[in-house]
Coordinates of C-alpha atoms and ligand atoms in Angstrom, one line a residue:
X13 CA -10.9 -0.2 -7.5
X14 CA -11.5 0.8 -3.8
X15 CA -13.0 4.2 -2.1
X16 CA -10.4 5.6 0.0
X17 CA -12.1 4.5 2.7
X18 CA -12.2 1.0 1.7
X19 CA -8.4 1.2 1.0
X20 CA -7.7 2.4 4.7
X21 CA -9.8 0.0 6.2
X22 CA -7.9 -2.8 4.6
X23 CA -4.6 -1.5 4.5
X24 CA -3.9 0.2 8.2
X25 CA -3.6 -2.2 11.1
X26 CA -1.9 -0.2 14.0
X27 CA -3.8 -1.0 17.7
X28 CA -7.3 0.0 17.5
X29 CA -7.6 -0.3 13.6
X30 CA -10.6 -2.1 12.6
X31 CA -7.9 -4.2 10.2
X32 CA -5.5 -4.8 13.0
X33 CA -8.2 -5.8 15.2
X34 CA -8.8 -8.7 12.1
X35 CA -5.1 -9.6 11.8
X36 CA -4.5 -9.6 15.5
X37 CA -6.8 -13.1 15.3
X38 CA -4.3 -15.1 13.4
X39 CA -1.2 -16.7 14.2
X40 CA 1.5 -13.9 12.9
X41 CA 4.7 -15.1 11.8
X42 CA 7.1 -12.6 14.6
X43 CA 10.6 -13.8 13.7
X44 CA 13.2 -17.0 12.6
X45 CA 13.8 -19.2 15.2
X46 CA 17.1 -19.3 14.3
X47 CA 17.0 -15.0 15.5
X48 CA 16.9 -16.5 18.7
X49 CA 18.5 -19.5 19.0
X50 CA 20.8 -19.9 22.0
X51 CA 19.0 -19.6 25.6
X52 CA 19.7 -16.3 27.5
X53 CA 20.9 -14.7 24.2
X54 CA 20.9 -11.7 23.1
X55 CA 17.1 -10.1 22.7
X56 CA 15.7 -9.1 19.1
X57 CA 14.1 -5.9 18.3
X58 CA 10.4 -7.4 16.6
X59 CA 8.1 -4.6 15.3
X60 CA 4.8 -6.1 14.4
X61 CA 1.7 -4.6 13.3
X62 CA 3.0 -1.6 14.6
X63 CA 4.2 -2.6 18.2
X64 CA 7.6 -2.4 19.1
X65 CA 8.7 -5.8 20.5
X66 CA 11.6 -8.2 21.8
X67 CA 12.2 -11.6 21.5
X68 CA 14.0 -13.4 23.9
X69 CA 15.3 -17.0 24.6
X70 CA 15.3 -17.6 28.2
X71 CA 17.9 -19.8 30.4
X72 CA 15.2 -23.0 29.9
X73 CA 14.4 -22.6 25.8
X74 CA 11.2 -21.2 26.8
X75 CA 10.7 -17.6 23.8
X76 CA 9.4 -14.4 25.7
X77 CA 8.0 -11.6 22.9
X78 CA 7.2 -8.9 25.0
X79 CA 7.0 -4.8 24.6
X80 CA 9.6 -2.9 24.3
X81 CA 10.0 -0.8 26.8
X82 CA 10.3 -1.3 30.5
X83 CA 7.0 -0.2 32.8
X84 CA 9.6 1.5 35.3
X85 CA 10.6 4.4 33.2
X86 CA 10.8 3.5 29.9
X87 CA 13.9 2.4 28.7
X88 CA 14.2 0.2 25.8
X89 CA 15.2 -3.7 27.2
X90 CA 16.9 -4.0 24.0
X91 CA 19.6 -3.1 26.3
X92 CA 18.5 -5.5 29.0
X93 CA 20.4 -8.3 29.9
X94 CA 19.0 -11.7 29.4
X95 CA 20.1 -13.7 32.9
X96 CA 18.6 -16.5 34.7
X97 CA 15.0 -16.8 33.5
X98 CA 14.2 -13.3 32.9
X99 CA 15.3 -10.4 31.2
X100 CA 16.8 -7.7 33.7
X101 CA 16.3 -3.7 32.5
X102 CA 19.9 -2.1 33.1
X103 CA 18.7 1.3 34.2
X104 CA 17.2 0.2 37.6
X105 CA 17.1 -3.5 37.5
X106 CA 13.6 -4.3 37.3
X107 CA 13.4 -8.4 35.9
X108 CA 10.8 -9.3 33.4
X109 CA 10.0 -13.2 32.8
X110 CA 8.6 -14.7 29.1
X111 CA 4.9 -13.9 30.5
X112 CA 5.6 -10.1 31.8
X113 CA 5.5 -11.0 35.2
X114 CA 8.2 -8.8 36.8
X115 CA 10.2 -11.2 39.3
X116 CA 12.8 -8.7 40.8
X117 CA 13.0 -5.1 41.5
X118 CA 17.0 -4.3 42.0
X119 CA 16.2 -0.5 43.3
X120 CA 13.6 -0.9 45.6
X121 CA 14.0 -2.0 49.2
X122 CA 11.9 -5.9 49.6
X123 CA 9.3 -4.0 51.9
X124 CA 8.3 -1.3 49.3
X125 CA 9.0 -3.6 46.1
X126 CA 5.5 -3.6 44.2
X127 CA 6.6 -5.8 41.7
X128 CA 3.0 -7.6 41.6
X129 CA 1.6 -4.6 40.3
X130 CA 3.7 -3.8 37.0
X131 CA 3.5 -5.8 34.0
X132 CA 5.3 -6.5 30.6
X133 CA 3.0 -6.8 28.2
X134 CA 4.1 -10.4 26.8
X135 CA 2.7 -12.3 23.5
X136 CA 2.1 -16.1 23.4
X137 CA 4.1 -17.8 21.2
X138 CA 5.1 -21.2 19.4
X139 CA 7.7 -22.5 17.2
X140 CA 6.8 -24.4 13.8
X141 CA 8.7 -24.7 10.7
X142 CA 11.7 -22.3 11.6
X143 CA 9.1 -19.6 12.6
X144 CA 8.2 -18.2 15.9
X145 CA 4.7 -17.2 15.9
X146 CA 3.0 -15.0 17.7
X147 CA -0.4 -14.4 18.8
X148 CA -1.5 -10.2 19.6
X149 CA -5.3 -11.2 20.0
X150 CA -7.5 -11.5 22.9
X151 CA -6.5 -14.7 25.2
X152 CA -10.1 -16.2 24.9
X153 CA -10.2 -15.8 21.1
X154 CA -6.8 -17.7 20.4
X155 CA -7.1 -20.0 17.0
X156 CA -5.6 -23.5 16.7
X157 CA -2.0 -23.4 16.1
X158 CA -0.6 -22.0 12.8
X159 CA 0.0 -25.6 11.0
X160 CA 0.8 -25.9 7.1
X161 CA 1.9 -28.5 5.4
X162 CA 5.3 -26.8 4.8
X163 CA 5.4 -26.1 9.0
X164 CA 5.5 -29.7 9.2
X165 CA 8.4 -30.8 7.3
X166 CA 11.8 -31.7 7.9
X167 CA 14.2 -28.9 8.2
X168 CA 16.5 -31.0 5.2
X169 CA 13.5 -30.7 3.1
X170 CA 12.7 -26.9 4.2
X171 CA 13.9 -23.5 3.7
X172 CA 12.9 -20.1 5.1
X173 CA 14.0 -16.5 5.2
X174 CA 12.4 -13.3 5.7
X175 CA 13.2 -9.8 4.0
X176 CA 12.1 -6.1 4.7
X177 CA 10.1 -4.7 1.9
X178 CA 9.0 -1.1 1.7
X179 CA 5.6 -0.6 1.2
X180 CA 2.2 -2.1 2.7
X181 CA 1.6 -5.6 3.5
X182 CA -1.5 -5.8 1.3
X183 CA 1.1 -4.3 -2.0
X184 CA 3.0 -7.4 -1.5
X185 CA 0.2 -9.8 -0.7
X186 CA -2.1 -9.0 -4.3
X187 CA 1.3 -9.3 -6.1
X188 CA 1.5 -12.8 -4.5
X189 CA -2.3 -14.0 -5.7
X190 CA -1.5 -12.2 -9.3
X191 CA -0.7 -15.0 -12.0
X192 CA -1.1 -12.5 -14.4
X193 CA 1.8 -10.8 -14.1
X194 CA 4.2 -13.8 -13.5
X195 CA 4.9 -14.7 -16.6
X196 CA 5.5 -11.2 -18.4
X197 CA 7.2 -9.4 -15.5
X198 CA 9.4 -12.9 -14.9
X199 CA 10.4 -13.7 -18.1
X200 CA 13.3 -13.9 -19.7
X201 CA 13.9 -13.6 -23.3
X202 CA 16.4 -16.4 -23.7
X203 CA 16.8 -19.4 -23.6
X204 CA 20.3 -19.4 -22.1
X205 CA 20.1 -17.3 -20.0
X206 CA 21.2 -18.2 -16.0
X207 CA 19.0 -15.7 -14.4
X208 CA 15.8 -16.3 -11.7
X209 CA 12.6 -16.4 -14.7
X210 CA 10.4 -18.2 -16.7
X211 CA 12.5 -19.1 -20.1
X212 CA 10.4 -18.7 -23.6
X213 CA 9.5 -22.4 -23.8
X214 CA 8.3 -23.0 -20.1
X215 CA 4.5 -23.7 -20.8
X216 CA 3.7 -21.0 -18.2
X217 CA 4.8 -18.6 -20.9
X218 CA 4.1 -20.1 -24.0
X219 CA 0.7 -20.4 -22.8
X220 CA -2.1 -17.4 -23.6
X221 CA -3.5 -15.1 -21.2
X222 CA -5.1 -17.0 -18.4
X223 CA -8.6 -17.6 -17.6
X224 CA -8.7 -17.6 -14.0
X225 CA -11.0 -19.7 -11.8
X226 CA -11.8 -18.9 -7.6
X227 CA -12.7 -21.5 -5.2
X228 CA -13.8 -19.4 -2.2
X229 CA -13.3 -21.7 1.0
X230 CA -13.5 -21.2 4.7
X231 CA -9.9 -20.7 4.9
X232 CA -9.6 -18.1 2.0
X233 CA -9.9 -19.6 -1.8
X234 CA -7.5 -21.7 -4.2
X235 CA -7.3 -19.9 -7.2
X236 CA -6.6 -21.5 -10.8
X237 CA -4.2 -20.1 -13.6
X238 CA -5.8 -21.9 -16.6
X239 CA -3.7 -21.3 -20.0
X240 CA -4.8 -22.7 -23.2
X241 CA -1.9 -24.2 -25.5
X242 CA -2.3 -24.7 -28.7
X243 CA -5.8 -26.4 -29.6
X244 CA -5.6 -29.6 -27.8
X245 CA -3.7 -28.4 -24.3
X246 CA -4.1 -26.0 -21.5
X247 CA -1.4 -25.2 -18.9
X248 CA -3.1 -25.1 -15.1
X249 CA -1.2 -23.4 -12.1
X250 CA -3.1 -23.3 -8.8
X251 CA -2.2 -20.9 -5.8
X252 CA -3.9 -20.8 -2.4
X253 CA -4.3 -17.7 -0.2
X254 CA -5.1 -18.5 3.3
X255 CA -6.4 -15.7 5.4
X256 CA -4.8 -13.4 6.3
X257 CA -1.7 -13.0 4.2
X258 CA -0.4 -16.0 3.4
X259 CA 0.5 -17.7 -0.3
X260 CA 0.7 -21.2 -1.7
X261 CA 2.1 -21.8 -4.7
X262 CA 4.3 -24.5 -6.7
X263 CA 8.3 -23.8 -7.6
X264 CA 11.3 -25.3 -8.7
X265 CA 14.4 -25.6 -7.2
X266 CA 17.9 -24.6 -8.7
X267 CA 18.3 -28.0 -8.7
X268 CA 15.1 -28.6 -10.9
X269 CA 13.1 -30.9 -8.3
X270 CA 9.9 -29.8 -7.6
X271 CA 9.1 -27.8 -4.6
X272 CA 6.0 -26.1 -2.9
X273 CA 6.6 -22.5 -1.7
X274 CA 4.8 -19.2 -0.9
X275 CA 5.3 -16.2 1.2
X276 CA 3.4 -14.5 4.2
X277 CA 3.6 -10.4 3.8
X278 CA 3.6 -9.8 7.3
X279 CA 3.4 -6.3 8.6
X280 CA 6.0 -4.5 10.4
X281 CA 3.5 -1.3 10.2
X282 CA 1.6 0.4 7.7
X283 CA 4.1 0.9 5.1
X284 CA 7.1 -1.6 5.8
X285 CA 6.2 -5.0 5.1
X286 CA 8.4 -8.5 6.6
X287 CA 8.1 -11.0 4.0
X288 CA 8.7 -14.1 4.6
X289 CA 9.9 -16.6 1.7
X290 CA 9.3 -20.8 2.6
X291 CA 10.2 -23.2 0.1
X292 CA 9.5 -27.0 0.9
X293 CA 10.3 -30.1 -1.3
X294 CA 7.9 -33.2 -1.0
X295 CA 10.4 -35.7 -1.6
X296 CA 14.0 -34.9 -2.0
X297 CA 16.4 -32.9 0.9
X298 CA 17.3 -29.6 -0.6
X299 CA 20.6 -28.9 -1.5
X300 CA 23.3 -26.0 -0.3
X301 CA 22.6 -24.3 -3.7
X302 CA 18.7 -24.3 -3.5
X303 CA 18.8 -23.0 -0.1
X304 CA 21.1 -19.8 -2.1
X305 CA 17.8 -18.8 -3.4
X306 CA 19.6 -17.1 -6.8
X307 CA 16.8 -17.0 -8.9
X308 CA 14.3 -15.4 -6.6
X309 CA 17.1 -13.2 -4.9
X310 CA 15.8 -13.8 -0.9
X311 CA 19.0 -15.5 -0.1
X312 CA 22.2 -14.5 1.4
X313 CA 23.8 -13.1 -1.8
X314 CA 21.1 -10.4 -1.9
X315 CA 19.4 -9.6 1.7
X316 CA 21.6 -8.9 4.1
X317 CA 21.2 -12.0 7.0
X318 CA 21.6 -9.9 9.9
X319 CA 19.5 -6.8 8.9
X320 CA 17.1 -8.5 6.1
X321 CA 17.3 -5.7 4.0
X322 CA 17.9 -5.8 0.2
X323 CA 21.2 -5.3 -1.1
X324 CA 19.4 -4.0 -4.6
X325 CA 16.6 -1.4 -3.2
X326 CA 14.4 1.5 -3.6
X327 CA 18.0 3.8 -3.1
X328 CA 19.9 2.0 -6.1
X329 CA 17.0 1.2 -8.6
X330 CA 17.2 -2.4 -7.5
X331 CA 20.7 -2.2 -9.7
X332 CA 18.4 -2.4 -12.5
X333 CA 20.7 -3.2 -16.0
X334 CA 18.9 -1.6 -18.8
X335 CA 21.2 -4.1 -21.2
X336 CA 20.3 -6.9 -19.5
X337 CA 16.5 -5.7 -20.1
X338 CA 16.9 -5.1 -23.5
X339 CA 18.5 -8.6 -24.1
X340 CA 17.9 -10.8 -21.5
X341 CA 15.2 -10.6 -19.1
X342 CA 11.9 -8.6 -18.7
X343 CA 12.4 -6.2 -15.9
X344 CA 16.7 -6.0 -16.1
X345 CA 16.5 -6.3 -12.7
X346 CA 18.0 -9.7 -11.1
X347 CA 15.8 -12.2 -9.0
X348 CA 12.3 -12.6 -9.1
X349 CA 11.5 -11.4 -5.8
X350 CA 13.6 -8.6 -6.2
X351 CA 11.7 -7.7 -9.4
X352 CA 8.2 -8.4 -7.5
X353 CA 9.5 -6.0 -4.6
X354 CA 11.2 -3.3 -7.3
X355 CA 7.6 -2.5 -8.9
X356 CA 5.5 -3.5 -5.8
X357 CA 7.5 -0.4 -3.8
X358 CA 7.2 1.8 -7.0
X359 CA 3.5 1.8 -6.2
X360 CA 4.3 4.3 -3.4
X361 CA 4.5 3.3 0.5
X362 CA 0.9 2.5 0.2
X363 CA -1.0 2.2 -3.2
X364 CA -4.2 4.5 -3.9
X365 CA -6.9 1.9 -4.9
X366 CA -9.1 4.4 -5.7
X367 CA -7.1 5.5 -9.2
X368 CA -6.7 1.9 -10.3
X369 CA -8.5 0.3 -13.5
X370 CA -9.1 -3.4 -12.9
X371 CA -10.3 -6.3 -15.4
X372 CA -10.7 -9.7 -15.3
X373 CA -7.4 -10.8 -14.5
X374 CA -7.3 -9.0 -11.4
X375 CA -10.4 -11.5 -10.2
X376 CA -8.1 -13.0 -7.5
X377 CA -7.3 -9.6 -6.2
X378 CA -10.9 -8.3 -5.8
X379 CA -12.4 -11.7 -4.5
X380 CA -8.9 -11.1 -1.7
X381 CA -10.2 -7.5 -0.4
X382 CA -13.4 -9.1 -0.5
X383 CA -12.7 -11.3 2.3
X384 CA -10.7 -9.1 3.9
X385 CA -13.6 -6.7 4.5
X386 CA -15.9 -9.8 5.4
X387 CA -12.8 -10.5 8.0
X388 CA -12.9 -7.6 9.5
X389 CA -17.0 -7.4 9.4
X390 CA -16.7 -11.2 11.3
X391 CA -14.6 -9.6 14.1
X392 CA -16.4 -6.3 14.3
X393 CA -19.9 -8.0 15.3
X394 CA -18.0 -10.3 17.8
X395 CA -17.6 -13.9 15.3
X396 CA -14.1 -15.5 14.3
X397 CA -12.6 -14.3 10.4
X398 CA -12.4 -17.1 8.2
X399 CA -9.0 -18.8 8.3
X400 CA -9.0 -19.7 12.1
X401 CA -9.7 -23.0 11.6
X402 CA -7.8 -26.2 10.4
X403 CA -8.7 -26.5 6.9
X404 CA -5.9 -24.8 5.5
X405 CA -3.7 -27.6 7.3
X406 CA -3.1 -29.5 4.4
X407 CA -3.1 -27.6 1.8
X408 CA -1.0 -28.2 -1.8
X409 CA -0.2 -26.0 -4.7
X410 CA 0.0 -27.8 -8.4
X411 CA 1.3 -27.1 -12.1
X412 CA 0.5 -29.4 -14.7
X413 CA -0.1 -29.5 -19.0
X414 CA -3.4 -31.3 -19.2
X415 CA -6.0 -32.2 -22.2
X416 CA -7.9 -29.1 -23.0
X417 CA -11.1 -29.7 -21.4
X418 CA -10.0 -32.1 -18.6
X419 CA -11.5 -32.1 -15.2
X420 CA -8.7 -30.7 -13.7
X421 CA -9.8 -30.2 -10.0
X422 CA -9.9 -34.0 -9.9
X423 CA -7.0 -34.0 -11.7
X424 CA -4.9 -32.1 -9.7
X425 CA -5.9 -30.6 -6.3
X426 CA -7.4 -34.3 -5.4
X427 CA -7.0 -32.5 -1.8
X428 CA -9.4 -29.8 -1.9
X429 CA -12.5 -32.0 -1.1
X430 CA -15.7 -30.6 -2.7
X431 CA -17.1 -29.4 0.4
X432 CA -14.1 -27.2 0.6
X433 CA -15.3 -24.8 -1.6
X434 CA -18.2 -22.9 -0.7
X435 CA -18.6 -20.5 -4.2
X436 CA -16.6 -20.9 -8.0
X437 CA -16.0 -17.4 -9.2
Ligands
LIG13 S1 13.6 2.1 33.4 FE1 13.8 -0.1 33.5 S2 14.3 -0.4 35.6 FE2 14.1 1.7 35.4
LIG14 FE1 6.0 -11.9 -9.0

């Protein structure tokens, strides 16, 4: 449980919040490239941590992600158009390039023009692994760029897409880093059945209630699911969360290769949320039908690819079947990221911590807001949050049955290097 207080602090992170100061350090997922993807396009409407935003593609490939609204009087350059290396307000013609600079003043005579005085606000940006990325923070204080393993892989081998959830960033993020609930909330009761879940003989399931095991890094912590089956086996699952938002853990495909996915839970604001859904596979191109995304219900079957909203949502009870609950999975509700964001939102816009009873399963949850609130400490007295360095650059997420009693960090994170981890907990 948190104090209010505590539960703002982490939560909120408008300008000027101590939180959005924090998150404002990182690399912030802003948009998919794809958005964007002819020069001189049309501009996208971006709202991030609060701040209204377009995107742009300029006539040379170059992104612009600049505020909203034009320094002249205001007018939204949604409506702009996007010409020759700039973007040109239609009310009086005033001509913003990527970096703000305003290059042309349409309704001023050349010897009054002041156009060196008035500036866009403009965000840098890069472009890795189908993302653009932004960066809200102070110039001087700019982290390496955002690099994961999954950034770095070959578009046939990697899939992304985002979707508007409606509640706070921080709802979606601890349901992310919560093994506990995966196999309960996810599961379905038969065997047969064709739905997103975790069938009654996957060992995830079969497995008892899991011990779970924190390895608190410089990046954030790798967390271990550890299951005991039967006397002689134990079912592991690691997951990584890397500062601030962002979740590593294994998957399958629909076609049943392996893959490594996660999510970031970026904020739009304080109570809308853009998550964004990555799947990568190691070794084999994914198919047309993995990148449908069925089971976990981001794909274009149920988010609308234009708007990135839900098709099943708060309005129509995520189209929740109470037969198919009674006889075929868990929740009734179809796709497992719909289910996550069904009961995520049902927590209200933005959950009060203070009322909450937690136990040991919730470890992972309470070492996150933990380093959260160290984040936030770390930027308050003037130092860099954890999680602006490079350590999270090659970072793996791993399911596997071993031995009961086997060493299973050398087993199966080989990657995480012992110096890694600075605390177990
Ligand atoms: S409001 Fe944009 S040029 Fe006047
Ligand atoms: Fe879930």
């Amino acid at each position: 449980m948190l104090s209010r207080e505590q539960n703002e602090l982490i939560t909120r992170v408008m300008p000027g919040t101590p939180m959005g100061n924090a998150m404002r350090r990182y690399w912030i997922p802003a948009l998919l490239a794809r958005e964007i993807a002819e020069p001189d396009g049309a501009p996208v409407r971006v709202r991030l941590l609060g701040e209204d935003l377009l995107a742009f593609r300029d006539s040379t490939g170059r992104i612009g992600l600049v505020e909203e609204y034009c320094p002249h009087r205001r007018a939204s350059l949604f409506f702009g158009r996007n010409e020759e290396c700039g973007l040109r307000c239609v009310y009086h013609g005033w001509k913003f390039d990527i970096a703000g600079t305003c290059v042309d003043m349409m309704n001023e005579p050349e010897e009054n023009d002041f156009k060196h005085k008035v500036r866009l606000t403009a965000y840098p940006t890069c472009e890795r692994g189908g993302i653009v990325w932004a960066y809200l923070g102070p110039a001087e204080r700019m982290p390496p760029l955002p690099k994961f393993a999954w950034t770095e892989a070959p578009e046939t081998h990697l899939h992304v897409t985002k979707v508007i959830q409606e509640c706070n960033w921080l709802q979606g993020l601890e349901g992310g880093i919560d093994t506990s609930h995966a196999p309960i909330m996810h599961r379905l009761l038969s065997e047969t059945s064709t739905r997103g879940g975790f069938k009654p003989s996957n060992p995830f399931v079969r497995g008892k209630a899991p011990k779970l095991v924190v390895d608190i890094t410089d990046y954030g912590y790798q967390y271990a699911g550890i299951r005991p089956l039967g006397d002689a086996e134990m079912h592991i699952r690691t997951y990584h969360f890397v500062l601030p938002f962002h979740q590593i853990r294994p998957s399958r495909a629909e076609s049943g290769v392996p893959l490594i996915a996660g999510h970031s839970w970026v904020p739009i604001d304080d109570e809308t949320t853009m998550v964004y859904n990555w799947a990568y596979s190691p070794n084999d191109a994914l198919t047309d039908a993995d990148r449908l995304e069925r089971g976990l219900g981001n794909g274009p079957v149920h988010v609308d690819p234009d708007t990135f909203r839900s098709h099943a949502n708060r309005a129509n009870n995520y189209l929740l079947d109470r037969n198919v609950q009674r006889n075929e999975s868990y929740t009734g509700i179809d796709g497992i990221n719909v289910q996550d964001r069904a009961i995520q939102e049902s927590m209200g816009r933005i959950v009060d911590r203070s009322k909450e009873h937690l136990g040991p399963a919730d470890k992972a949850i309470i070492q996150a807001r933990k380093l959260l609130r160290q984040a936030v400490k770390a930027v308050e007295e003037g130092r860099a949050p954890d999680g602006t360095g490079t350590s999270y650059y090659s970072l793996y997420a791993h399911e596997a049955v071993l031995p009961g009693g086997a060493d299973w960090r050398r087993q199966v994170t080989p990657e995480m290097r012992a110096e890694m981890i600075l605390q177990t907990v």
